[in-house]
PDB file of C-alpha atoms in Angstrom:
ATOM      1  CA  UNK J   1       0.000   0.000   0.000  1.00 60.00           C
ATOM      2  CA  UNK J   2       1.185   3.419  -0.951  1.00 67.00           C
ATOM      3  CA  UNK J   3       1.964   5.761   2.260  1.00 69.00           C
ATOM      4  CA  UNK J   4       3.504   9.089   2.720  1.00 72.00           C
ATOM      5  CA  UNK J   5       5.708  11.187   0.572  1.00 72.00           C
ATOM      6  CA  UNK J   6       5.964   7.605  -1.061  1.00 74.00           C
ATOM      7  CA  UNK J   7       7.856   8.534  -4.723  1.00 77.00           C
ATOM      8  CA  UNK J   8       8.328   5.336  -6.255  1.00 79.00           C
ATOM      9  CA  UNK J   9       6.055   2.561  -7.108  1.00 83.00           C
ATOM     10  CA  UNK J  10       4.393  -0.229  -4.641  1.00 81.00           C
ATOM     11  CA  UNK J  11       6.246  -3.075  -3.846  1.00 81.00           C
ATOM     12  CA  UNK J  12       5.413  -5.343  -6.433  1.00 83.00           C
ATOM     13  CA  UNK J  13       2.582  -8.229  -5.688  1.00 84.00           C
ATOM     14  CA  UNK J  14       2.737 -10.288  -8.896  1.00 87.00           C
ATOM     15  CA  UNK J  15       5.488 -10.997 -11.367  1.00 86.00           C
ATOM     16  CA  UNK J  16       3.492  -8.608 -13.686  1.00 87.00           C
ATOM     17  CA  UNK J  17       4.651  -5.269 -11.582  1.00 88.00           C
ATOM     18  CA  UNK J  18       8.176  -6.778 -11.040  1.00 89.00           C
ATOM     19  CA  UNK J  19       8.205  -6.986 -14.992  1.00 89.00           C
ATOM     20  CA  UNK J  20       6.509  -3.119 -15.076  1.00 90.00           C
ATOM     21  CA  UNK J  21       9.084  -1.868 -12.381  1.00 90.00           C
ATOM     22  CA  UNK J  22      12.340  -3.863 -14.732  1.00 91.00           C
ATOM     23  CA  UNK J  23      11.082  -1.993 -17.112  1.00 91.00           C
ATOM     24  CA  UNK J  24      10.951   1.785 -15.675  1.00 91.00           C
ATOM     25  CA  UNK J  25      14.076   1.508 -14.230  1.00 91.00           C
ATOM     26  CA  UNK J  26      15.537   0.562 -17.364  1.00 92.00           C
ATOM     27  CA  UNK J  27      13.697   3.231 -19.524  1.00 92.00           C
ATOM     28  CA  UNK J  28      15.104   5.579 -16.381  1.00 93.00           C
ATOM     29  CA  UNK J  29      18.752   4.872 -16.841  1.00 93.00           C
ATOM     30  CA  UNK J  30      18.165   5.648 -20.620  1.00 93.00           C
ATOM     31  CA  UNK J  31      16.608   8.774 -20.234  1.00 93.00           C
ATOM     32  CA  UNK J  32      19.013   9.823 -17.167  1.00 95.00           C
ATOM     33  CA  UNK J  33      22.257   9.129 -19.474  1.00 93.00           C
ATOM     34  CA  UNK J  34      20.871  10.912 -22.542  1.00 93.00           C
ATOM     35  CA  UNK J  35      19.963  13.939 -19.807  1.00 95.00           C
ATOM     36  CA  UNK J  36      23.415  14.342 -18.570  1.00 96.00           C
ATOM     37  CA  UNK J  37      24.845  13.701 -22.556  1.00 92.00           C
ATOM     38  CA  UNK J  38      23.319  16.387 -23.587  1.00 91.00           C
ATOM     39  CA  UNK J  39      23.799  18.620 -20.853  1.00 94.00           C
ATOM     40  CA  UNK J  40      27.215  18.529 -20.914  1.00 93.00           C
ATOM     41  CA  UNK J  41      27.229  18.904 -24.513  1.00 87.00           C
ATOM     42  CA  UNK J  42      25.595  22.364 -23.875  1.00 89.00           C
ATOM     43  CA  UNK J  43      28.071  23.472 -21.147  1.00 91.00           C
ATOM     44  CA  UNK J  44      30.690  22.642 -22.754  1.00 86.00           C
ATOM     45  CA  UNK J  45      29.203  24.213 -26.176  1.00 82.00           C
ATOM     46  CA  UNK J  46      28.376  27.318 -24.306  1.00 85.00           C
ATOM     47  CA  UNK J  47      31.552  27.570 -22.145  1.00 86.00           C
ATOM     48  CA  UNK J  48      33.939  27.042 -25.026  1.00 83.00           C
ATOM     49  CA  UNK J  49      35.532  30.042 -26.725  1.00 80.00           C
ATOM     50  CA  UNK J  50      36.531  28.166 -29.630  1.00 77.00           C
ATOM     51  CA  UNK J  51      34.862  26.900 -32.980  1.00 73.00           C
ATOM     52  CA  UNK J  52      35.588  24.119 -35.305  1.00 70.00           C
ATOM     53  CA  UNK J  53      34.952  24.912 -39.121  1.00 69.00           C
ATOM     54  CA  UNK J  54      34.816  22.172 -39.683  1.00 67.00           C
ATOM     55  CA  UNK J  55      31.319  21.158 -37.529  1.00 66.00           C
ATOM     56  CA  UNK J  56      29.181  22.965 -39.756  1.00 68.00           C
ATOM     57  CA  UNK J  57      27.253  21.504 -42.578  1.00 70.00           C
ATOM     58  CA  UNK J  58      28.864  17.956 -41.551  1.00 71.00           C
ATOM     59  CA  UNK J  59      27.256  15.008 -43.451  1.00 77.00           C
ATOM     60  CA  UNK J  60      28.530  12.478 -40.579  1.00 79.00           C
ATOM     61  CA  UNK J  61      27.898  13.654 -37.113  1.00 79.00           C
ATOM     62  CA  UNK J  62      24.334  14.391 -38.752  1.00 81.00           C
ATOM     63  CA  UNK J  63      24.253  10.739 -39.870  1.00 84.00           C
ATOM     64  CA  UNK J  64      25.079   9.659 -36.327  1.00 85.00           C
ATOM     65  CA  UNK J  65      22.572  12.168 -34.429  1.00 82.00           C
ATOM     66  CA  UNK J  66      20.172  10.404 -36.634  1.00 87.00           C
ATOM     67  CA  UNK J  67      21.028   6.608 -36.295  1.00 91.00           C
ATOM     68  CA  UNK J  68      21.811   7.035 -32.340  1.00 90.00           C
ATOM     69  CA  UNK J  69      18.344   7.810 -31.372  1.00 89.00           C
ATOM     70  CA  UNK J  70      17.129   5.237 -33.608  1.00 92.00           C
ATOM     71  CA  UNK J  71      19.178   2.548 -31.797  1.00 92.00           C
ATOM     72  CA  UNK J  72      17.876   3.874 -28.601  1.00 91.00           C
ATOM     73  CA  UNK J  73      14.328   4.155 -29.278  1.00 91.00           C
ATOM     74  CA  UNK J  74      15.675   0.077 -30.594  1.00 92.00           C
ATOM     75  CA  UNK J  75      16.385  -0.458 -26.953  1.00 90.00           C
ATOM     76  CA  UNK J  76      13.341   0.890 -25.122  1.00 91.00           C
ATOM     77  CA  UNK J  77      10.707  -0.478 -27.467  1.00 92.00           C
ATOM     78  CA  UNK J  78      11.697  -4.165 -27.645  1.00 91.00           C
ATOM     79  CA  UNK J  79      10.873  -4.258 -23.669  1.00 89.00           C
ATOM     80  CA  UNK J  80       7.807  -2.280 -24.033  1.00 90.00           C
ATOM     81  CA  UNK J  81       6.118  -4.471 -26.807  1.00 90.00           C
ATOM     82  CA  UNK J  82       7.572  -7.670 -24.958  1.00 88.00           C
ATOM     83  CA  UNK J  83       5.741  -6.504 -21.505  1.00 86.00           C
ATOM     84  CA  UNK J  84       2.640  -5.411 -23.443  1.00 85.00           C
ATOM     85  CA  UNK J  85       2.223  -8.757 -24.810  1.00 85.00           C
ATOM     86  CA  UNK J  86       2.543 -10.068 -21.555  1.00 83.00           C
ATOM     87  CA  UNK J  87      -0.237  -7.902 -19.911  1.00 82.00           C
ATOM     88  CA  UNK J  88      -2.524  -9.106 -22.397  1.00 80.00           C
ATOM     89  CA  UNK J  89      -1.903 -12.943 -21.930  1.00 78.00           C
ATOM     90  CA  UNK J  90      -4.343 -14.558 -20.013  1.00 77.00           C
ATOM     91  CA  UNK J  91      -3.341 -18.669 -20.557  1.00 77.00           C
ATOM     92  CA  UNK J  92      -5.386 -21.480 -18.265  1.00 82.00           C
ATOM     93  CA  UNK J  93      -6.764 -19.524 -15.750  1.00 85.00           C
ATOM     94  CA  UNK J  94      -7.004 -21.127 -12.578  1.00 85.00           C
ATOM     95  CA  UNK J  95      -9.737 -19.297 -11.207  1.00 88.00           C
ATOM     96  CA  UNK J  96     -12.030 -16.778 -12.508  1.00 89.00           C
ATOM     97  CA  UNK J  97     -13.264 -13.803 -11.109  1.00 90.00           C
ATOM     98  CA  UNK J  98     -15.750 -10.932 -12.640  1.00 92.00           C
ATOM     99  CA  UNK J  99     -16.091  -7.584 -11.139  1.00 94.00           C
ATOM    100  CA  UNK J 100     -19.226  -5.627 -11.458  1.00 94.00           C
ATOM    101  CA  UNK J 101     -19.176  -1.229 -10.874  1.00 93.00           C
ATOM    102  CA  UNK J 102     -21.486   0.668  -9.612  1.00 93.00           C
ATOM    103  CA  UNK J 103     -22.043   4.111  -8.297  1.00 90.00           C
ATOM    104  CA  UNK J 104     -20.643   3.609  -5.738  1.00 89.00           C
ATOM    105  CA  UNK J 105     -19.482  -0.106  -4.991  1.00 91.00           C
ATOM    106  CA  UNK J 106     -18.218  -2.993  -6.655  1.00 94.00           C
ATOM    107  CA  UNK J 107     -19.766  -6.080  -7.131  1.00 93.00           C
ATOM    108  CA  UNK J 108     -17.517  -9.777  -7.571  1.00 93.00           C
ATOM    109  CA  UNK J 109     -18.920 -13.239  -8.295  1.00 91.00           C
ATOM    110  CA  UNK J 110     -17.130 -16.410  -8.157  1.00 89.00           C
ATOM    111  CA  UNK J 111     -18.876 -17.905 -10.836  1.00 81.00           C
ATOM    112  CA  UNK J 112     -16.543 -20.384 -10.839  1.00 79.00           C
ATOM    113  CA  UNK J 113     -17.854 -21.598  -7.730  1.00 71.00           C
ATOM    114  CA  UNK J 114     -21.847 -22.490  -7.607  1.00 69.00           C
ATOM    115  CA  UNK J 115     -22.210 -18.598  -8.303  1.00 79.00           C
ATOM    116  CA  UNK J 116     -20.719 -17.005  -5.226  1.00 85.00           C
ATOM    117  CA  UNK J 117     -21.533 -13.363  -4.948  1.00 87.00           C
ATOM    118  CA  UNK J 118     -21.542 -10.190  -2.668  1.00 89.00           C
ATOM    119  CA  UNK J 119     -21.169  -6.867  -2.983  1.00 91.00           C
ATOM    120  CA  UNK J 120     -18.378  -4.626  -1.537  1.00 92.00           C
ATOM    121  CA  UNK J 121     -18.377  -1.071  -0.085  1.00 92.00           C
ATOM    122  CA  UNK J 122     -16.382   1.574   1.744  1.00 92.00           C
ATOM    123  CA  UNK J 123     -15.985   1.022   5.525  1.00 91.00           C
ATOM    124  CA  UNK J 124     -17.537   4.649   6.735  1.00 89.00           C
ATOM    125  CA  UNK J 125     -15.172   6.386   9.017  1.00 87.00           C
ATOM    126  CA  UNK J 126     -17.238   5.893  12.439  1.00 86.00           C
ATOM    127  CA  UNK J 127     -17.207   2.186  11.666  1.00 84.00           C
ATOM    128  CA  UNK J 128     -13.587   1.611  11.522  1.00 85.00           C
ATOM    129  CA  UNK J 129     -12.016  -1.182  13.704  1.00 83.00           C
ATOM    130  CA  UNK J 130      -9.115   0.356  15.353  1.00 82.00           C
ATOM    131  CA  UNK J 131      -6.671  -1.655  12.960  1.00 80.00           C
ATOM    132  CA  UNK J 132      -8.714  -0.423   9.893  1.00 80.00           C
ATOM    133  CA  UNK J 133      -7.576   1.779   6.985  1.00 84.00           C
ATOM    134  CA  UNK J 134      -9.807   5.062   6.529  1.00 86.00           C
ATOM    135  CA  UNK J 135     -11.486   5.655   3.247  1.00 86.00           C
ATOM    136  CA  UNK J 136      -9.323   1.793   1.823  1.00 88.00           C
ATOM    137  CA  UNK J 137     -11.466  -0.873   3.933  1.00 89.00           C
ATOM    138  CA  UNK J 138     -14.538  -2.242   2.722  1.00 91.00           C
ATOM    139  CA  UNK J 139     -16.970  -4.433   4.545  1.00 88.00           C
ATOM    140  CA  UNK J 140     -16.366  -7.638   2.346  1.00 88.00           C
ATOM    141  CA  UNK J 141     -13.180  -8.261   0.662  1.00 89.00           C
ATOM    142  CA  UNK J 142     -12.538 -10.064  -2.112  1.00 91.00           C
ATOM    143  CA  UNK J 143     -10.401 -13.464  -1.520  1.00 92.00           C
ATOM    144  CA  UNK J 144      -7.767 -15.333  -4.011  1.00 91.00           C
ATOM    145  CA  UNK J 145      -5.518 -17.891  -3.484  1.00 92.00           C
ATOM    146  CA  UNK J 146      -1.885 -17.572  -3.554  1.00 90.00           C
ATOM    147  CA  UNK J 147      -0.015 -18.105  -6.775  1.00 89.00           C
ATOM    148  CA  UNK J 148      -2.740 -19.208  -8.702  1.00 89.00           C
ATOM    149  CA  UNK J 149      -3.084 -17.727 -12.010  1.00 89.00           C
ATOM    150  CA  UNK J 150      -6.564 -14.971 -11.233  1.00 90.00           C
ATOM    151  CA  UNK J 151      -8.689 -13.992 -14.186  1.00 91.00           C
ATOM    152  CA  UNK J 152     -11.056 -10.959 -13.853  1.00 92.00           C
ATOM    153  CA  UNK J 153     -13.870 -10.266 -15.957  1.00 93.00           C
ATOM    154  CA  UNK J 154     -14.544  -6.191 -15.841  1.00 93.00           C
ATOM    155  CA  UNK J 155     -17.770  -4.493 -16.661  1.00 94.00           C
ATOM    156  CA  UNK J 156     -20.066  -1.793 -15.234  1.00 93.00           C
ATOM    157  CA  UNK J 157     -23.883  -1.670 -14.958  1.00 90.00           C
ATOM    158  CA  UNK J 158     -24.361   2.265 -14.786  1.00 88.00           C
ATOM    159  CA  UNK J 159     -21.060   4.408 -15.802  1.00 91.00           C
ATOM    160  CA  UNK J 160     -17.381   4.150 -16.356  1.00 93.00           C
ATOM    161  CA  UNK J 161     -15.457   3.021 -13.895  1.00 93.00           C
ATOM    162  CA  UNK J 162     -11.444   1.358 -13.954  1.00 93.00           C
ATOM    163  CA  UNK J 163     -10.585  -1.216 -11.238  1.00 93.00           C
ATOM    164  CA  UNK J 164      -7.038  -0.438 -10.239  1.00 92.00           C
ATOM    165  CA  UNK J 165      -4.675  -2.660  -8.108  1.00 91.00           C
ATOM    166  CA  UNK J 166      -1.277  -0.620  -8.728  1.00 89.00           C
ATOM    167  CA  UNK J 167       0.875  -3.645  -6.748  1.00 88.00           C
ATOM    168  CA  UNK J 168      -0.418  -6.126  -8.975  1.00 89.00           C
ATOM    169  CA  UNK J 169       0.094  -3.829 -11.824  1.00 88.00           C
ATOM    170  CA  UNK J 170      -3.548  -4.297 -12.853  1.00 89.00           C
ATOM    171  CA  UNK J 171      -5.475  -1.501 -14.340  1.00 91.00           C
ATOM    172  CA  UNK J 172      -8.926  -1.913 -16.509  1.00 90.00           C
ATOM    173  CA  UNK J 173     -11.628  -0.239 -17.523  1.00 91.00           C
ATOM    174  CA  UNK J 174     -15.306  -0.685 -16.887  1.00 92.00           C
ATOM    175  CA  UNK J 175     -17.402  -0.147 -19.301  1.00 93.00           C
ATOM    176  CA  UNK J 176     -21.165  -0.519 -19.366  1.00 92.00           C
ATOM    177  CA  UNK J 177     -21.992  -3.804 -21.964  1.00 90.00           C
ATOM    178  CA  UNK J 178     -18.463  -4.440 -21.967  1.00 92.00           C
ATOM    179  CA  UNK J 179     -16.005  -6.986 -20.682  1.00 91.00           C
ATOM    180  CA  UNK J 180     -12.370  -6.434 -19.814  1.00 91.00           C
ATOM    181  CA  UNK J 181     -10.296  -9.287 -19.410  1.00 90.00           C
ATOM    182  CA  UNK J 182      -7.507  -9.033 -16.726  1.00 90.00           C
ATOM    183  CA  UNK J 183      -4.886 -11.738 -15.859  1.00 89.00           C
ATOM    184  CA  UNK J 184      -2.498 -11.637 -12.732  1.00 89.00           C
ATOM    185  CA  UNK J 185      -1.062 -14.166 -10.016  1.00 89.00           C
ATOM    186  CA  UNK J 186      -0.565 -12.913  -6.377  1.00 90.00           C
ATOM    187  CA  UNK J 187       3.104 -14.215  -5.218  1.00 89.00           C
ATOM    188  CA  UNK J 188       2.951 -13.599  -1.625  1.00 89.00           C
ATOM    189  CA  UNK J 189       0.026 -12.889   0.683  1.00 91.00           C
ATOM    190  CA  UNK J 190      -1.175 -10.067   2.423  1.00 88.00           C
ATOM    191  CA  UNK J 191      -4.212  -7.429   1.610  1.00 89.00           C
ATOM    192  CA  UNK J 192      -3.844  -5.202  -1.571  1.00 90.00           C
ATOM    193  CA  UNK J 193      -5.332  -1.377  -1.974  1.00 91.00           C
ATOM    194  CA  UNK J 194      -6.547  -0.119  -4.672  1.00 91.00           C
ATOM    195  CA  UNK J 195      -9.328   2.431  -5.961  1.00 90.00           C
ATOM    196  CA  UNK J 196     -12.036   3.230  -8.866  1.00 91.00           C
ATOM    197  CA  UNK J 197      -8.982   5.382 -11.364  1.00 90.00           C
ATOM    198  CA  UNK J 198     -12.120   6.714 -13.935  1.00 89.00           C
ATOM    199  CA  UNK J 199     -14.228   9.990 -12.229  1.00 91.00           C
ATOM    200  CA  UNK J 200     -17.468   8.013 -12.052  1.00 88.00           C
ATOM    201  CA  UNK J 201     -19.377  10.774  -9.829  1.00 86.00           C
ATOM    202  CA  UNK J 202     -20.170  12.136  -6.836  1.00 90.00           C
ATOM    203  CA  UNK J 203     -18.478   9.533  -4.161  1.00 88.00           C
ATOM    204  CA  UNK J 204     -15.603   8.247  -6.991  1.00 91.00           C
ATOM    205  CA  UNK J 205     -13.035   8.621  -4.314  1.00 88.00           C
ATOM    206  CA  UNK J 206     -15.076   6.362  -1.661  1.00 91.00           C
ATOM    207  CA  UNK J 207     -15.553   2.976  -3.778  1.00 91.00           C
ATOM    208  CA  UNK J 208     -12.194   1.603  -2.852  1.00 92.00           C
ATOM    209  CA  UNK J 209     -10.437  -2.790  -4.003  1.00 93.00           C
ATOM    210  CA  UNK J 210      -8.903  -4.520  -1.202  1.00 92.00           C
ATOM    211  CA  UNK J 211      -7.835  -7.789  -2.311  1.00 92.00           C
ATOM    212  CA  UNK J 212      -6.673 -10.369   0.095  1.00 91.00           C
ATOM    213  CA  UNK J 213      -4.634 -13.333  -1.213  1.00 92.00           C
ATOM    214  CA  UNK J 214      -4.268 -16.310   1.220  1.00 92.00           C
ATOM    215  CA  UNK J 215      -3.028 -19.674   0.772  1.00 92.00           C
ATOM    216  CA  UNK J 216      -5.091 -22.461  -1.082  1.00 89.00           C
ATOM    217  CA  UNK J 217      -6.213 -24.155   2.096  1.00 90.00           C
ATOM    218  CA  UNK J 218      -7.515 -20.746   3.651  1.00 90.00           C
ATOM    219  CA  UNK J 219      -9.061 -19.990   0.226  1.00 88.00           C
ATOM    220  CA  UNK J 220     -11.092 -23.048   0.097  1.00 87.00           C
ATOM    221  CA  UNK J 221     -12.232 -23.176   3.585  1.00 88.00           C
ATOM    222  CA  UNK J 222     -13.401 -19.088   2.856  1.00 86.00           C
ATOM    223  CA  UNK J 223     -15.223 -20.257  -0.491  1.00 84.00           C
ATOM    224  CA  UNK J 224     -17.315 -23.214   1.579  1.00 82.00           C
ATOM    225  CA  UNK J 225     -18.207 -21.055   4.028  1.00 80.00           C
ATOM    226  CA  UNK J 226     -19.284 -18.193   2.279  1.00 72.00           C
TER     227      UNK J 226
END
């Protein structure tokens, strides 16, 4: 969970966000070398009293501005397109979950389970257990098991809405008479934050995720007793 004057990203949840978080650090030391390149280029352009006649009107260090960039923008795509393929992949699900929004609330059914549903909404402040989180609890949270490969199914009934789980490095839309398709696998357990990332209305900021992911065992005892 994000806290305070936090800069950087959650700790990562799934092997998806390690793979996002690979991949912004390396796009970072890119853009951090080519920074400082070209800043000393311009001191030292501007600082310099002399000038070489022969810079002007040169056919090569034009033809290597040119092909350098290319190389890098080589570099920073192959990752991109490799982790956006990724994202998208959603291979033998082991379990799969669709999530319902509504103004203001989210709604999850375990279909794959002899249609286990409930609905999920905000914790009010007043009603907080001393150990809660204010305006991030919800009264019924919504249970996976532990390194099990989690599909979600994402619609809305009413407006747009996005269900957002930045550790698992999950983000989707939800779109009335659509459905998103999600993939992910929790790697460790512990409960997950996350909010509604579309302006849906009046009370967008109070239809908050929490996601708990347990192991197996605990999972199935949960799903027979719900």
């Amino acid at each position: 969970m994000a806290t305070w004057s936090s800069l950087l990203f959650q700790d990562s949840s799934s092997p998806l966000m390690e793979q996002l978080i690979f991949f912004h650090d390396h796009a970072m030391l890119i853009l951090t070398l080519i920074t400082v390149m070209v800043g000393y280029m311009m001191i030292a352009l501007v600082a310099n009293k002399f000038t070489n006649r022969f810079l002007y009107e040169a056919q090569s260090i034009e033809t290597i501005w040119t092909i350098l960039p290319a190389i890098i923008l080589i570099f920073i795509a192959l990752p991109s397109l490799r982790l956006l393929y990724l994202l998208d992949e959603v291979s033998k699900p082991n379990m799969t979950l669709k999530t319902i929004g509504h103004q203001w609330y989210w709604s999850y059914e375990y279909s794959d389970f002899l249609d286990v549903q409930f609905d999920s909404y905000m914790i009010p402040t007043q009603d907080l257990p001393a150990d809660g989180f204010r305006l991030l609890d919800v009264d019924n949270r919504t249970v996976i098991p532990m390194n099990a490969q989690i599909r979600v199914l994402i619609t809305a009934a009413d407006v747009l809405h996005s269900w957002t789980l930045p550790s698992m490095g999950v983000k989707a839309d939800a779109v009335p008479g659509r459905l998103n398709q999600v993939s992910f696998m929790a790697n460790r357990p512990g409960l997950f934050f996350g909010q509604c990332s579309e302006i849906c209305g009046a009370n967008h900021s109070f239809m908050p995720i929490v996601l708990e992911s347990v192991p197996v065992k605990t999972f199935t005892a949960w799903i027979r007793s719900v």
